[in-house]
């Protein structure tokens, strides 16, 4: 009988863990978090219940691992996409679109709302990743203000208002593609205009004037 190498054993463990996280994400999408059990996840992943407990002590720990994994992938993809755009108003639109679609798909409480379903210690584990999303948004707003595409405002306060709007938008309406697209488009334009962006007759962002140093 051939021996199982350390490398293949590690690959098998990684594959099992990935199956568990994938199954958890699919169940979140179809059933939501309330009432979801480790047994449900094991059955959906096609592994034994004990196997799930080998990786995660309880459903909260599984939720944390899933949220961290998804947020890391989301941040990486979002940064890559944002780097392809130069205009800050267009970058704001991309950020808003990506956030609403992602939050609608994952059915996870976004940002500070996670504190309502997690213990303080568990929520603290997400703080850095959640903070990175806020910092990314603040950078877009600051660029818009400094380049004259957005009027000067308190960047921190404005980012909090935008994140709250994103959470509300993601939690409302159907995920049917046409309805989701319409909701995303409405949210994008609402946030752009709320941040003070202005557009020409062709829908292109225009500068709102030469502005003083950005606050916040």
Short mmCIF file of C-alpha atoms in Angstrom, two decimals, residues 70-187:
data_model
loop_
_atom_site.label_atom_id
_atom_site.label_comp_id
_atom_site.label_asym_id
_atom_site.label_seq_id
_atom_site.Cartn_x
_atom_site.Cartn_y
_atom_site.Cartn_z
CA UNK A 70 -14.65 35.76 1.47
CA UNK A 71 -13.65 39.27 2.54
CA UNK A 72 -10.01 38.64 1.68
CA UNK A 73 -10.92 37.42 -1.80
CA UNK A 74 -13.37 40.28 -2.27
CA UNK A 75 -10.79 42.90 -1.26
CA UNK A 76 -8.18 41.45 -3.61
CA UNK A 77 -10.54 41.39 -6.58
CA UNK A 78 -11.93 44.83 -5.79
CA UNK A 79 -8.49 46.45 -5.54
CA UNK A 80 -7.49 44.91 -8.85
CA UNK A 81 -10.62 46.25 -10.54
CA UNK A 82 -10.29 49.71 -8.98
CA UNK A 83 -6.71 49.99 -10.20
CA UNK A 84 -7.99 49.85 -13.78
CA UNK A 85 -9.95 53.08 -13.33
CA UNK A 86 -8.60 56.60 -12.89
CA UNK A 87 -11.67 58.79 -12.31
CA UNK A 88 -12.67 58.72 -8.61
CA UNK A 89 -16.40 59.05 -9.37
CA UNK A 90 -16.21 55.98 -11.60
CA UNK A 91 -14.18 54.21 -8.92
CA UNK A 92 -16.89 55.06 -6.39
CA UNK A 93 -19.48 53.52 -8.71
CA UNK A 94 -17.42 50.34 -9.01
CA UNK A 95 -16.98 50.13 -5.24
CA UNK A 96 -20.72 50.56 -4.61
CA UNK A 97 -21.68 48.05 -7.29
CA UNK A 98 -19.24 45.44 -6.03
CA UNK A 99 -20.36 45.86 -2.42
CA UNK A 100 -24.10 45.60 -3.10
CA UNK A 101 -23.70 42.55 -5.33
CA UNK A 102 -21.35 40.84 -2.88
CA UNK A 103 -23.49 41.54 0.18
CA UNK A 104 -26.61 40.36 -1.65
CA UNK A 105 -24.88 37.17 -2.77
CA UNK A 106 -23.35 36.23 0.58
CA UNK A 107 -26.35 37.07 2.78
CA UNK A 108 -24.03 38.07 5.61
CA UNK A 109 -24.59 41.08 7.86
CA UNK A 110 -22.13 43.67 6.53
CA UNK A 111 -19.67 45.76 8.49
CA UNK A 112 -20.65 46.70 12.06
CA UNK A 113 -23.93 44.78 11.70
CA UNK A 114 -21.91 41.59 12.19
CA UNK A 115 -21.61 42.64 15.82
CA UNK A 116 -25.27 41.76 16.28
CA UNK A 117 -24.68 38.08 15.49
CA UNK A 118 -21.16 37.54 16.87
CA UNK A 119 -19.57 37.61 20.29
CA UNK A 120 -17.28 40.60 20.95
CA UNK A 121 -14.16 38.44 20.64
CA UNK A 122 -15.29 36.95 17.34
CA UNK A 123 -16.29 40.31 15.93
CA UNK A 124 -12.85 41.67 16.84
CA UNK A 125 -11.31 39.11 14.48
CA UNK A 126 -13.17 40.73 11.59
CA UNK A 127 -12.32 44.31 12.51
CA UNK A 128 -9.16 44.58 10.41
CA UNK A 129 -10.84 43.28 7.26
CA UNK A 130 -13.96 45.39 7.75
CA UNK A 131 -11.73 48.36 8.43
CA UNK A 132 -9.87 47.78 5.16
CA UNK A 133 -13.12 48.17 3.24
CA UNK A 134 -13.80 51.45 5.01
CA UNK A 135 -10.26 52.70 4.38
CA UNK A 136 -10.59 51.80 0.72
CA UNK A 137 -13.82 53.79 0.43
CA UNK A 138 -12.34 56.75 2.28
CA UNK A 139 -9.42 56.77 -0.15
CA UNK A 140 -11.80 56.96 -3.11
CA UNK A 141 -13.75 59.81 -1.53
CA UNK A 142 -10.58 61.69 -0.60
CA UNK A 143 -9.25 61.37 -4.16
CA UNK A 144 -12.55 62.67 -5.51
CA UNK A 145 -12.43 65.70 -3.25
CA UNK A 146 -8.78 66.46 -3.90
CA UNK A 147 -9.25 66.20 -7.67
CA UNK A 148 -12.34 68.42 -7.58
CA UNK A 149 -14.90 65.81 -8.58
CA UNK A 150 -16.59 65.83 -5.16
CA UNK A 151 -17.24 68.75 -2.81
CA UNK A 152 -15.25 68.75 0.41
CA UNK A 153 -16.88 66.92 3.30
CA UNK A 154 -15.89 64.93 6.36
CA UNK A 155 -14.50 61.77 4.75
CA UNK A 156 -15.02 59.52 7.77
CA UNK A 157 -18.60 60.58 8.31
CA UNK A 158 -19.44 60.33 4.64
CA UNK A 159 -18.00 56.83 4.37
CA UNK A 160 -20.13 55.70 7.33
CA UNK A 161 -23.27 57.05 5.65
CA UNK A 162 -22.38 55.29 2.41
CA UNK A 163 -21.67 51.97 4.13
CA UNK A 164 -25.03 52.20 5.91
CA UNK A 165 -26.76 52.80 2.59
CA UNK A 166 -25.00 49.80 1.06
CA UNK A 167 -26.16 47.56 3.92
CA UNK A 168 -29.74 48.73 3.50
CA UNK A 169 -29.70 48.28 -0.26
CA UNK A 170 -28.25 44.78 -0.07
CA UNK A 171 -30.88 43.67 2.45
CA UNK A 172 -33.85 44.77 0.33
CA UNK A 173 -35.43 43.33 -2.78
CA UNK A 174 -35.04 40.22 -4.87
CA UNK A 175 -31.79 38.65 -6.02
CA UNK A 176 -33.35 37.98 -9.42
CA UNK A 177 -30.77 39.35 -11.91
CA UNK A 178 -32.91 42.10 -13.46
CA UNK A 179 -34.15 43.34 -10.07
CA UNK A 180 -30.66 43.19 -8.57
CA UNK A 181 -29.20 45.13 -11.48
CA UNK A 182 -31.88 47.83 -11.19
CA UNK A 183 -31.29 48.09 -7.43
CA UNK A 184 -27.53 48.33 -7.93
CA UNK A 185 -27.93 51.06 -10.55
CA UNK A 186 -30.23 53.07 -8.27
CA UNK A 187 -27.84 52.70 -5.34
#
